[in-house]
Each structure stands twice: as structure tokens, then as C-alpha cells.
GROMACS .gro file of C-alpha atoms in nm:
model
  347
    1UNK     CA    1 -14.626  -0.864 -13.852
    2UNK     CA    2 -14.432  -0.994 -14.158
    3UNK     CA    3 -14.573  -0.933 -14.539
    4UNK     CA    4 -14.452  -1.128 -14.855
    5UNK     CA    5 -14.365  -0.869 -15.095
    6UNK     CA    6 -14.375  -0.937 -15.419
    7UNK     CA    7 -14.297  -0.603 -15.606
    8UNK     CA    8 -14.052  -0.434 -15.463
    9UNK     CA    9 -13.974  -0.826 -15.372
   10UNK     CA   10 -13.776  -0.722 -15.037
   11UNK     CA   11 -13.851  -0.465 -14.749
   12UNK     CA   12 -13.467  -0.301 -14.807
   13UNK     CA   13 -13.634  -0.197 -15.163
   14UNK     CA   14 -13.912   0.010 -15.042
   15UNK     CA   15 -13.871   0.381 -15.082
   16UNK     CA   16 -14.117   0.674 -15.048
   17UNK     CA   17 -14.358   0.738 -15.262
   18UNK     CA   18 -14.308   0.406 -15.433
   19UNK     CA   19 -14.610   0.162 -15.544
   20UNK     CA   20 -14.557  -0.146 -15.346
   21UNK     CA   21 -14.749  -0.506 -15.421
   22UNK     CA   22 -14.772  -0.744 -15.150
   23UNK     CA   23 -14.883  -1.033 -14.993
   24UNK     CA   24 -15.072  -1.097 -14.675
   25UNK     CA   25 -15.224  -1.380 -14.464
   26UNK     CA   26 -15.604  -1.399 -14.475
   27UNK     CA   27 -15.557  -1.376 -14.094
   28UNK     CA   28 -15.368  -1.072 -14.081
   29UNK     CA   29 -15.551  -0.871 -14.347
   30UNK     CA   30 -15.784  -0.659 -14.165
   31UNK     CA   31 -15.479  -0.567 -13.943
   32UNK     CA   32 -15.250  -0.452 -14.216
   33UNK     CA   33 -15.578  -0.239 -14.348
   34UNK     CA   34 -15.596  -0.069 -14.020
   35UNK     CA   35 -15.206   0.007 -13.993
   36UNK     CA   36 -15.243   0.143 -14.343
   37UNK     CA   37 -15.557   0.339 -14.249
   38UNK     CA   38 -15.357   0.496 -13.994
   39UNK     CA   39 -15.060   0.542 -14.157
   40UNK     CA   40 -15.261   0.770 -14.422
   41UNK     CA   41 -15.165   0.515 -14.675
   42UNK     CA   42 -15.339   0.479 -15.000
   43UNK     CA   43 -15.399   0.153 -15.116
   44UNK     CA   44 -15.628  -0.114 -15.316
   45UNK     CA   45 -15.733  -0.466 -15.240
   46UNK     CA   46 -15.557  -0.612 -15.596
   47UNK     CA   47 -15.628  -0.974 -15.574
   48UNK     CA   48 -15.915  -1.005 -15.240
   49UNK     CA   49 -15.811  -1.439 -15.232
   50UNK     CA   50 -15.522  -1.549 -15.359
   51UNK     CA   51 -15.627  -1.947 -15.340
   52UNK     CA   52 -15.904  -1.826 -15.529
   53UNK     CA   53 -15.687  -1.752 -15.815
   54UNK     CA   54 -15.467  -2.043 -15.754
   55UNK     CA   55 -15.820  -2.262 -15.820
   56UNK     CA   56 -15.957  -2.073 -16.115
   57UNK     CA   57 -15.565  -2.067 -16.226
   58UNK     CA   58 -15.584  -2.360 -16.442
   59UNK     CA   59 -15.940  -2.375 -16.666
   60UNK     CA   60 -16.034  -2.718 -16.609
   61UNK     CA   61 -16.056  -2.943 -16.302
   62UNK     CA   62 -15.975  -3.265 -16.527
   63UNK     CA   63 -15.625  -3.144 -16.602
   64UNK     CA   64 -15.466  -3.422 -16.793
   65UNK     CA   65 -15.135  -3.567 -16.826
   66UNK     CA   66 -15.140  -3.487 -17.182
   67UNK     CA   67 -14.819  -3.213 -17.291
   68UNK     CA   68 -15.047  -2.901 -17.414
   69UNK     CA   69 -14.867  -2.541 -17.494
   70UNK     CA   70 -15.202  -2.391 -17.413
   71UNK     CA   71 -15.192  -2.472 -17.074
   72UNK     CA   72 -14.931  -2.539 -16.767
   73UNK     CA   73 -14.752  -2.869 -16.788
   74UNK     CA   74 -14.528  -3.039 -16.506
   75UNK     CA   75 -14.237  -3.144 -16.547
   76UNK     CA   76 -14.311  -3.485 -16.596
   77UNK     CA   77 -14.587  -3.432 -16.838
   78UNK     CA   78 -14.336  -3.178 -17.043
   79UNK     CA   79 -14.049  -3.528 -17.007
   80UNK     CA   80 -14.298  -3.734 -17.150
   81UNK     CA   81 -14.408  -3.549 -17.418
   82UNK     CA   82 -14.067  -3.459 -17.529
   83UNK     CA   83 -13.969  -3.844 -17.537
   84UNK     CA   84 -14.257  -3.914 -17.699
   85UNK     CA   85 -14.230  -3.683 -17.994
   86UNK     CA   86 -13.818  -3.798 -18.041
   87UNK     CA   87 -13.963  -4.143 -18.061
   88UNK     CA   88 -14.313  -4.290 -17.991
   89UNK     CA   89 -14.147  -4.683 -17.964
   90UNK     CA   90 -13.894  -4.563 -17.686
   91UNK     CA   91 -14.187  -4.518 -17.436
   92UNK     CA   92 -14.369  -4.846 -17.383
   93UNK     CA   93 -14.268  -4.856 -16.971
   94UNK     CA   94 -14.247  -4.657 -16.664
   95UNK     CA   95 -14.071  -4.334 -16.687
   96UNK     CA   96 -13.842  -4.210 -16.425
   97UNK     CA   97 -13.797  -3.846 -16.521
   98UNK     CA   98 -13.393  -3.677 -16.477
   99UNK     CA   99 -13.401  -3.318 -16.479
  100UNK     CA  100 -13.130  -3.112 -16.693
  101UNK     CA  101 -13.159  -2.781 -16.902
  102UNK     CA  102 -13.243  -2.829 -17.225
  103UNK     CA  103 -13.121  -2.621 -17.485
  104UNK     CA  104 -13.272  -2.616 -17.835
  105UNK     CA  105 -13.128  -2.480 -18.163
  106UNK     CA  106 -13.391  -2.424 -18.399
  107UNK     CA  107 -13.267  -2.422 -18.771
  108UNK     CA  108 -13.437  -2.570 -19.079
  109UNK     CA  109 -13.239  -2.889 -19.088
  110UNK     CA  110 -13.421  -3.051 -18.821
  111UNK     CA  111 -13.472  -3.452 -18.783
  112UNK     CA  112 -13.834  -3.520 -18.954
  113UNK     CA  113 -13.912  -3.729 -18.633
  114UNK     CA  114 -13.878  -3.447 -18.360
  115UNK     CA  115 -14.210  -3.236 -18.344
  116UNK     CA  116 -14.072  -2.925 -18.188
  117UNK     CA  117 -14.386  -2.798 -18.181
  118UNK     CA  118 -14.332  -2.450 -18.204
  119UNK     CA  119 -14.454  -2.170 -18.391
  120UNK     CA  120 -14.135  -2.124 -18.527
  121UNK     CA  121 -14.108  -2.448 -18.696
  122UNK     CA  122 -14.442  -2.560 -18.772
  123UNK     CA  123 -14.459  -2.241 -18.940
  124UNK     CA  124 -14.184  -2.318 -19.139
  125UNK     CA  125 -14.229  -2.302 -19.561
  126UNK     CA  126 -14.615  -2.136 -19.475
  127UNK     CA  127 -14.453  -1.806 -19.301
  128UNK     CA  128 -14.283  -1.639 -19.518
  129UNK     CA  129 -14.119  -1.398 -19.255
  130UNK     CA  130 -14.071  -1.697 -19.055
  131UNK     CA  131 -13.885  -1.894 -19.333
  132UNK     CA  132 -13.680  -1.635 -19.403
  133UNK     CA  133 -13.579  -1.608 -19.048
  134UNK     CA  134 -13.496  -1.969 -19.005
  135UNK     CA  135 -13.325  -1.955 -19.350
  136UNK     CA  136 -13.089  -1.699 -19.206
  137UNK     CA  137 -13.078  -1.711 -18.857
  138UNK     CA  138 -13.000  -1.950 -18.607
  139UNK     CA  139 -13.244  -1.980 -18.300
  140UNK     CA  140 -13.120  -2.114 -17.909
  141UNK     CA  141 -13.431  -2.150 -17.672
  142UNK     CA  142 -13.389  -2.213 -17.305
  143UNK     CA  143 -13.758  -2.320 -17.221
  144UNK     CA  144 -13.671  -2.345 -16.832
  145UNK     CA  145 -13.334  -2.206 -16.642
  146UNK     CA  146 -13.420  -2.319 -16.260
  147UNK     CA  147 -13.622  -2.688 -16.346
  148UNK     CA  148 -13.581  -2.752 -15.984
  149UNK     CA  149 -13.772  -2.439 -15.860
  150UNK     CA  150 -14.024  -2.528 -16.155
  151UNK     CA  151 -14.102  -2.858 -15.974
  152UNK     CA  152 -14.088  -2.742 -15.660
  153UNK     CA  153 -14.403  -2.478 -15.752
  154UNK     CA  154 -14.639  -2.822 -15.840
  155UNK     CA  155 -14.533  -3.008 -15.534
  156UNK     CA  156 -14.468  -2.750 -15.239
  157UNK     CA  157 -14.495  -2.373 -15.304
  158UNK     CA  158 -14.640  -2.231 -15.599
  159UNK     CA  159 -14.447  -1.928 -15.532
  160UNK     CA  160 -14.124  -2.050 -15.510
  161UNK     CA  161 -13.854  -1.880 -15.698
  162UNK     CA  162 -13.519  -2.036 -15.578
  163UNK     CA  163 -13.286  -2.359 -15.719
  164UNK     CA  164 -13.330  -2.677 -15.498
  165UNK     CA  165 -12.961  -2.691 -15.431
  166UNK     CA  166 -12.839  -2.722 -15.028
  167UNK     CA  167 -12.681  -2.414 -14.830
  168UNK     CA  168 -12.401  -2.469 -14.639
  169UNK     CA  169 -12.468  -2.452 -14.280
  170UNK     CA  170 -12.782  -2.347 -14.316
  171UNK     CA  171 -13.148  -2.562 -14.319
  172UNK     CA  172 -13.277  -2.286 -14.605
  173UNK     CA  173 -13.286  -2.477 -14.990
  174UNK     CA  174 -13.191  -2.277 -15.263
  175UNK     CA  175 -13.048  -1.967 -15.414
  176UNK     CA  176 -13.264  -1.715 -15.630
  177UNK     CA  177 -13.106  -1.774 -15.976
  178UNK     CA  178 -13.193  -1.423 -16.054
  179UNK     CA  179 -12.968  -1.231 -15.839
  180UNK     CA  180 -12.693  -1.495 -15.866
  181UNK     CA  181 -12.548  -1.382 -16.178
  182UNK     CA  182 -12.219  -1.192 -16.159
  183UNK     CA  183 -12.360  -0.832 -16.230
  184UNK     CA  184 -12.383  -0.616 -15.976
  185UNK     CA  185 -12.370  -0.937 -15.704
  186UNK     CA  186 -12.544  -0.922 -15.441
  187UNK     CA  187 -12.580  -0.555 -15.374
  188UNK     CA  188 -12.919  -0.335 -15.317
  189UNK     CA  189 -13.262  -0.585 -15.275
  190UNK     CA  190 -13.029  -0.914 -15.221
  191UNK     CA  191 -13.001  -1.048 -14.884
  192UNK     CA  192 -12.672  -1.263 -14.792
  193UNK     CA  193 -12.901  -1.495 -14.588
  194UNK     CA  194 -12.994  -1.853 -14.712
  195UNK     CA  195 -13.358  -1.792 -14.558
  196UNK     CA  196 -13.434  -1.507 -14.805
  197UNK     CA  197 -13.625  -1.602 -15.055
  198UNK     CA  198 -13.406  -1.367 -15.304
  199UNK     CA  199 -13.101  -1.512 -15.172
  200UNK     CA  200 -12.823  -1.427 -15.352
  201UNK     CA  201 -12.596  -1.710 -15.328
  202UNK     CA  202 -12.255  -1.779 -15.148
  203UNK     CA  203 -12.069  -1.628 -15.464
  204UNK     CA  204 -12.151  -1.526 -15.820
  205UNK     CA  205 -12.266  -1.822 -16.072
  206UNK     CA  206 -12.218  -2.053 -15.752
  207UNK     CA  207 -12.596  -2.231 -15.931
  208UNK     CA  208 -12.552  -2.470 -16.191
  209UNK     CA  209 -12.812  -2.346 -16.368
  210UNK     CA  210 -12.669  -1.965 -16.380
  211UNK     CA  211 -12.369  -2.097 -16.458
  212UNK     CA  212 -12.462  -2.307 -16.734
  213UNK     CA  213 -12.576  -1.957 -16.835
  214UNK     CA  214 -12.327  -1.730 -16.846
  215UNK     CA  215 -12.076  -2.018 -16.994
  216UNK     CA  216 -12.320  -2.044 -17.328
  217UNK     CA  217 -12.348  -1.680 -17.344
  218UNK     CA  218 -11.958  -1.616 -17.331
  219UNK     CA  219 -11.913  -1.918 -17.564
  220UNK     CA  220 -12.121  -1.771 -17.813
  221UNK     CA  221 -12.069  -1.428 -17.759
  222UNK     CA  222 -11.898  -1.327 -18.071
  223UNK     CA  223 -12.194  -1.450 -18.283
  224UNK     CA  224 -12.482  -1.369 -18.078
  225UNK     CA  225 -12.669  -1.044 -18.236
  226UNK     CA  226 -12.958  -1.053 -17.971
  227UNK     CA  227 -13.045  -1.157 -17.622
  228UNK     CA  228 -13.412  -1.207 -17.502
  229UNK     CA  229 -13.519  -1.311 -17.175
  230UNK     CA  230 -13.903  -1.345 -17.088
  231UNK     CA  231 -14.009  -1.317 -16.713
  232UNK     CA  232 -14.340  -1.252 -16.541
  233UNK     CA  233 -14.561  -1.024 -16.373
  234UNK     CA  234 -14.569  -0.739 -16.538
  235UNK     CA  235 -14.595  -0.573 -16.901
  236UNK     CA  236 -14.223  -0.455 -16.930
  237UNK     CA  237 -13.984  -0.449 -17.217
  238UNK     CA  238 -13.608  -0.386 -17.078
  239UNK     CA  239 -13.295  -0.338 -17.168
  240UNK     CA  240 -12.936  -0.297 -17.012
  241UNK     CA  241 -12.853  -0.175 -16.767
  242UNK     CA  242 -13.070  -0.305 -16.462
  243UNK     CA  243 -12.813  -0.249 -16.201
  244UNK     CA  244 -12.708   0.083 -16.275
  245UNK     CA  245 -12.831   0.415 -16.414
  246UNK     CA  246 -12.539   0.394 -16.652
  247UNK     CA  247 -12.681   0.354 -17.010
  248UNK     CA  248 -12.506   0.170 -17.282
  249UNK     CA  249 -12.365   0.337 -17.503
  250UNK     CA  250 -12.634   0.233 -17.802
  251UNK     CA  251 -12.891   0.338 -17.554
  252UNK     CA  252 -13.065   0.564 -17.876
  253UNK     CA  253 -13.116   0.255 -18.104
  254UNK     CA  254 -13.188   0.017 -17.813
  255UNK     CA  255 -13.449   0.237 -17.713
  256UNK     CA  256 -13.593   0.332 -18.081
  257UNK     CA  257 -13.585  -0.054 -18.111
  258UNK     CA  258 -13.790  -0.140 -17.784
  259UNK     CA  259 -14.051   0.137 -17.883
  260UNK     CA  260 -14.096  -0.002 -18.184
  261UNK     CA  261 -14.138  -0.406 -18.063
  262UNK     CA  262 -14.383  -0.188 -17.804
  263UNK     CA  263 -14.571  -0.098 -18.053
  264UNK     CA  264 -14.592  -0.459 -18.254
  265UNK     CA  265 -14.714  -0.602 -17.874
  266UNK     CA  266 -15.002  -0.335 -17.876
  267UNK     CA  267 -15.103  -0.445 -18.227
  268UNK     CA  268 -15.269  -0.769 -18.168
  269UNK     CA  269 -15.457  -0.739 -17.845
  270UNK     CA  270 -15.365  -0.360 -17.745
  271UNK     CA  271 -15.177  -0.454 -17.467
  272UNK     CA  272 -14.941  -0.189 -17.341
  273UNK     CA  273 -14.575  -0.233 -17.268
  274UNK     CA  274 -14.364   0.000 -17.098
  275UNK     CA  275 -14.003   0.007 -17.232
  276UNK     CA  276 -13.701   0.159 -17.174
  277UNK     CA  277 -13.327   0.084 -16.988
  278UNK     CA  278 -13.383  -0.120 -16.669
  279UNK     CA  279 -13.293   0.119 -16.375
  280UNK     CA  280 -13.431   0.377 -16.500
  281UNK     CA  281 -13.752   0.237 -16.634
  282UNK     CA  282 -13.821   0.023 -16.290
  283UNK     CA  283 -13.552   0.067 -16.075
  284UNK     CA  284 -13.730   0.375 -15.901
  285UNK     CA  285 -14.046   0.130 -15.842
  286UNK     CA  286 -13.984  -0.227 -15.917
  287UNK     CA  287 -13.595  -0.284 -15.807
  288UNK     CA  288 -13.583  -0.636 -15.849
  289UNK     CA  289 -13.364  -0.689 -16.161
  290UNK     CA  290 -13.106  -0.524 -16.064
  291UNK     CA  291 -12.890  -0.860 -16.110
  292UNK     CA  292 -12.941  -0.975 -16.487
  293UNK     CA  293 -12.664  -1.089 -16.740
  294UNK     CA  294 -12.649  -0.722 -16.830
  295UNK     CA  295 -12.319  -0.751 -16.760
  296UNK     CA  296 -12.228  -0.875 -17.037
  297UNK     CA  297 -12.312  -0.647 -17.302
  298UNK     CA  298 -12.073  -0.694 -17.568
  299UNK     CA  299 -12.361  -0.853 -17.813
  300UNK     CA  300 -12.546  -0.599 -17.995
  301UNK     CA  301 -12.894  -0.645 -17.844
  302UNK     CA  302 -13.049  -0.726 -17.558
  303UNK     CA  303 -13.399  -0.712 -17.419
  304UNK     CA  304 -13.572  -0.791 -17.084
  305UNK     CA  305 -13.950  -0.896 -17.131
  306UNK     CA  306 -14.176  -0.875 -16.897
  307UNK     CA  307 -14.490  -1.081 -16.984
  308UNK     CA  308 -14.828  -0.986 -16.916
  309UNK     CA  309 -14.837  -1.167 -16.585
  310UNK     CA  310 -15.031  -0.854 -16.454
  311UNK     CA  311 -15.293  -0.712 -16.612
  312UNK     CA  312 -15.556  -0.430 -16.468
  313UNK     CA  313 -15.422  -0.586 -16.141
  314UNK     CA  314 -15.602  -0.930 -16.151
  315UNK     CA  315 -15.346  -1.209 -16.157
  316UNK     CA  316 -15.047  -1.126 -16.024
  317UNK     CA  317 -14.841  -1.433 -16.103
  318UNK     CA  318 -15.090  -1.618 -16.163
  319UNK     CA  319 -15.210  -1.615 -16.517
  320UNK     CA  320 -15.521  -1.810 -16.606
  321UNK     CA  321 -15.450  -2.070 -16.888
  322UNK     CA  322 -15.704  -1.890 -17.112
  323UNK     CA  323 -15.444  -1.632 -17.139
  324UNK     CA  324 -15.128  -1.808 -17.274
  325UNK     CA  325 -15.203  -1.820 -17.626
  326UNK     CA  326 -15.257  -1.503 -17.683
  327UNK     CA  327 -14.960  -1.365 -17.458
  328UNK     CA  328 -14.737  -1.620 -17.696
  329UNK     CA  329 -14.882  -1.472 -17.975
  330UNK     CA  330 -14.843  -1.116 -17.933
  331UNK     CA  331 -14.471  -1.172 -17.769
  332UNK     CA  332 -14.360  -1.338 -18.121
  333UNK     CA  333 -14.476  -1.037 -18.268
  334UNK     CA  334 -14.207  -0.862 -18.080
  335UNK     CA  335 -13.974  -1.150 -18.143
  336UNK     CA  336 -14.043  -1.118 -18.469
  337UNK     CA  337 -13.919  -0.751 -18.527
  338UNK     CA  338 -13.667  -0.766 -18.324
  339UNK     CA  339 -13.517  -1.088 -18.597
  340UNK     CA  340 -13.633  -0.883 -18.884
  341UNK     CA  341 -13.409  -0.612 -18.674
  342UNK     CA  342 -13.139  -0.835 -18.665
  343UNK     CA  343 -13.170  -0.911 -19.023
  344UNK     CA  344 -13.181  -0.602 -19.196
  345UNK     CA  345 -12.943  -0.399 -18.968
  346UNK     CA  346 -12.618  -0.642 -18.767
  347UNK     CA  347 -12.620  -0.930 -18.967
   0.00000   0.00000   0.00000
């Protein structure tokens, strides 16, 4: 009897005591509630069909082509749009889409023909914190890191995690990008087997896209004043370290910092955030970021958000579309202070 876990996201994770969310086969449910049953086991039915969440996932059946920021995009609609909006008389034809990461630096001297889009722009002269912001500060946005696994959730698992690229000698596509970073490689929750689907990789950074990665952040490392990356799942706000209970040694104002931006999140919908350093915030429950760029923490912030992928329970990944807006709105809240952070106190 074999489980997809999906927090702790590996068996070798589980420890007593711990709150464990999984994954089982409609099949093989009422078995797993009687092998619970008799193992004393307290437990609760989160999410009773996950393909009825999958259906109710996206709000409309007639889900155009159309780029949206309200609502999930594939890649090829998010290719198009982008094209599109750099210039409307390049796209007259078919369009055969290549994938690469794309990087954006967001400062104020933008082309007038490319419609970013985003808050942060179109905001731009109307916000006043915002202007000042952009006035001051330069912006780098990685929309997606693994574009391959991003496809490969529209066209064969929508739970995939893992890059596309091949493993030598082995059938089994792809490396989880998250542990493949060189901190604290492939060590607790990371098998060394291709058919994991937390795979570690052959050697630190051996992904493109991790690579890519880690070669910006060293590049710009002696100008970079903070770090944010946004995940899923839960409501978490994180920072350094994740793979060890060692905390940095600005762990006071890192932490006076995230309870603050906690605080800003509540403020719009009163959605609550946990914060604190990664081990010891999650590690004892939730051991699965034990393999961040944390490694690297030479710039003077950096934070770990966890998005509110899970609320009360109901979604699990799976967040409706009716919920994006407002999870983008409340997380620039906390974007926001941490800038204004930035701002007042390292620049």
C-alpha cells in the first residue's frame, strides 16, 4: 500500500507526533481508514475528491486562450500574451512557443510599448509608495524557475514538481529543482533515486534552471538587499536557515521584520501567517525545504513565502481562481514593507 505524501513530501520525513497530509487512491481509501482506525491514529478527511477540486479548480468551463492574471494561464497562452504586448504587428501567424526563464527588471524607464502588466508598474505615478519604490529601487522578477514542470502540470500530471530534463541510466524524467540547490544537498527528505518525485539530482545545480539561479544570485550578490521567494501550500513566511537549526546571525531583526510583514498579510483579508527561521518554524512538521538558496546568505534579507495554497484545509494545491487576486494583493502588502524596509534601513 503506497500513499503520495504531500506534507511531509517523503515517508523518511515522518516522525512521531507529526501532522502528516497525504494522498490516497479513491480505491484504497477505505483501507488506509481502517489501518488508521487500528493504528489509534487521529485523522480528518481534508479534501474527500481530489478531481473534484481539480474540476471546480478553474471558475469557468469556457477557459479561454486569452493571458488573464486573475486566473491560470499555460504556457502558451502566457508566450502569446507576452509577444503580443512587446508588439501587436509581430503576431499575425502561427506561433511555435520556445521555453526559457525570463527574467524581468522592473525600473521606471521602461519601453512605452511593453505592458508589464503588473501592479508595480501600472501603479506607477498613482502609488505614491509604489513610485517611490521604483524611483529608488530596482526590481528582478522570476515569474517561473522550472517552465518545463509548469507545462508538464497542463499536459500530464497536475502534480508534477520536477524539470523535464533526462536521467542518466534511468527511464525517470526530471530532478526536483527544489532540493537541487547546493545547500545542504541531498541530505534528510531527498532521495538519490531518479524515480522519486523529490529527486535530488546527480550533483548540486546539475538543472539549468537552478543553476541559472544561483549564477544571478552570486552575480548580484553585492547589491542585492532582499531575497523573496513565493511557494505554495501553506500560509508560511520563512527565513534562513531551512536546513539547519543554526540561525543567522541577524536572526532578531529578520524575525522582528517577518512579524511585522505577518501582520501587513493579516490586514487585508485576516489571513494568518506563521513566521519565523525555516527549521525551526517547519522543520519539526513540514521538512521539505530543507534545500533552499539559504546558503547563500551574505545579502541582508531573505524571506521564504508560503502562499495561501491551504486554507481551513480545503485546497491543498489547488487554489480556485477566485482566490488569486486577493492572495496577490495581500502578498504585495508584505512586499511592500519589506521595500519600505529596505528603504529606510540597508539602502
Amino acid at each position: 500500500l503506497q500513499v503520495d505524501f504531500w506534507q511531509p513530501d517523503s515517508v523518511t520525513l515522518v516522525r512521531p507526533k507529526m501532522q502528516v497530509d497525504f494522498q490516497v487512491e479513491a480505491g484504497k481509501s477505505f483501507e488506509v481508514e481502517d489501518l488508521l482506525k487500528e493504528s489509534r491514529v487521529e485523522y480528518r478527511v481534508l479534501i474527500d475528491s481530489l478531481q473534484a477540486v481539480l474540476d471546480t479548480q478553474f471558475d469557468s468551463e469556457a477557459h479561454t486562450a486569452k493571458h488573464s492574471y486573475e486566473k491560470y494561464n499555460n504556457w502558451e497562452s502566457i508566450w502569446t500574451g507576452t509577444l503580443l504586448s512587446l508588439n501587436k504587428k509581430l503576431v499575425n501567424g502561427n506561433l511555435y512557443p520556445v521555453k526559457f526563464i525570463v527574467l524581468f527588471k522592473i525600473y521606471i524607464a521602461l519601453p512605452q510599448n511593453l505592458s508589464t502588466r503588473m501592479s508595480a508598474v501600472e501603479t506607477y505615478g498613482k502609488d505614491t509608495v509604489m513610485t517611490t519604490f521604483l524611483n529608488s529601487l530596482d526590481f528582478y522578477v522570476l515569474p517561473v524557475v522550472n517552465i518545463d514542470g509548469y507545462v508538464s502540470t497542463w499536459t500530464d500530471d497536475c502534480m508534477w514538481r520536477k524539470t523535464g530534463s533526462k536521467n542518466a541510466g534511468s527511464s525517470f524524467i526530471g530532478t526536483d529543482p527544489n532540493r537541487n540547490f547546493n545547500a545542504g544537498w541531498c541530505t534528510i527528505g531527498a532521495p538519490k533515486r531518479p524515480c522519486g518525485s523529490t529527486y535530488c539530482g546527480s550533483a548540486p545545480e546539475s538543472e539549468k534552471e537552478t543553476k541559472a539561479l544561483a549564477d544571478f544570485v552570486h552575480k548580484h550578490l553585492s547589491t542585492i538587499k532582499a531575497y523573496l521567494t513565493v511557494h505554495s501550500y501553506s500560509q508560511l513566511l520563512l527565513f534562513p536557515y531551512s536546513y539547519t537549526y543554526k540561525l543567522p546571525a541577524d536572526y532578531e531583526e529578520l524575525n522582528s521584520i517577518a512579524r511585522a510583514t505577518s501582520k501587513e498579510w493579516c490586514s487585508l483579508y485576516n489571513t494568518k501567517y506563521t513566521y519565523g527561521s525555516g527549521a525551526k518554524t517547519i522543520f519539526k512538521y513540514w521538512p521539505k525545504y530543507a534545500n533552499h538558496l539559504d546558503c547563500d546568505h551574505n545579502y541582508q534579507m531573505q524571506f521564504f513565502a508560503q502562499s495561501r495554497f491551504l486554507v481551513l484545509g480545503r485546497y491543498g494545491f489547488l487554489l480556485p481562481e477566485s482566490k488569486i487576486k486577493p492572495t496577490c494583493e495581500e502578498t504585495l502588502l508584505a512586499v511592500k514593507y519589506i521595500a519600505n524596509y529596505v528603504l529606510e534601513h540597508l539602502d
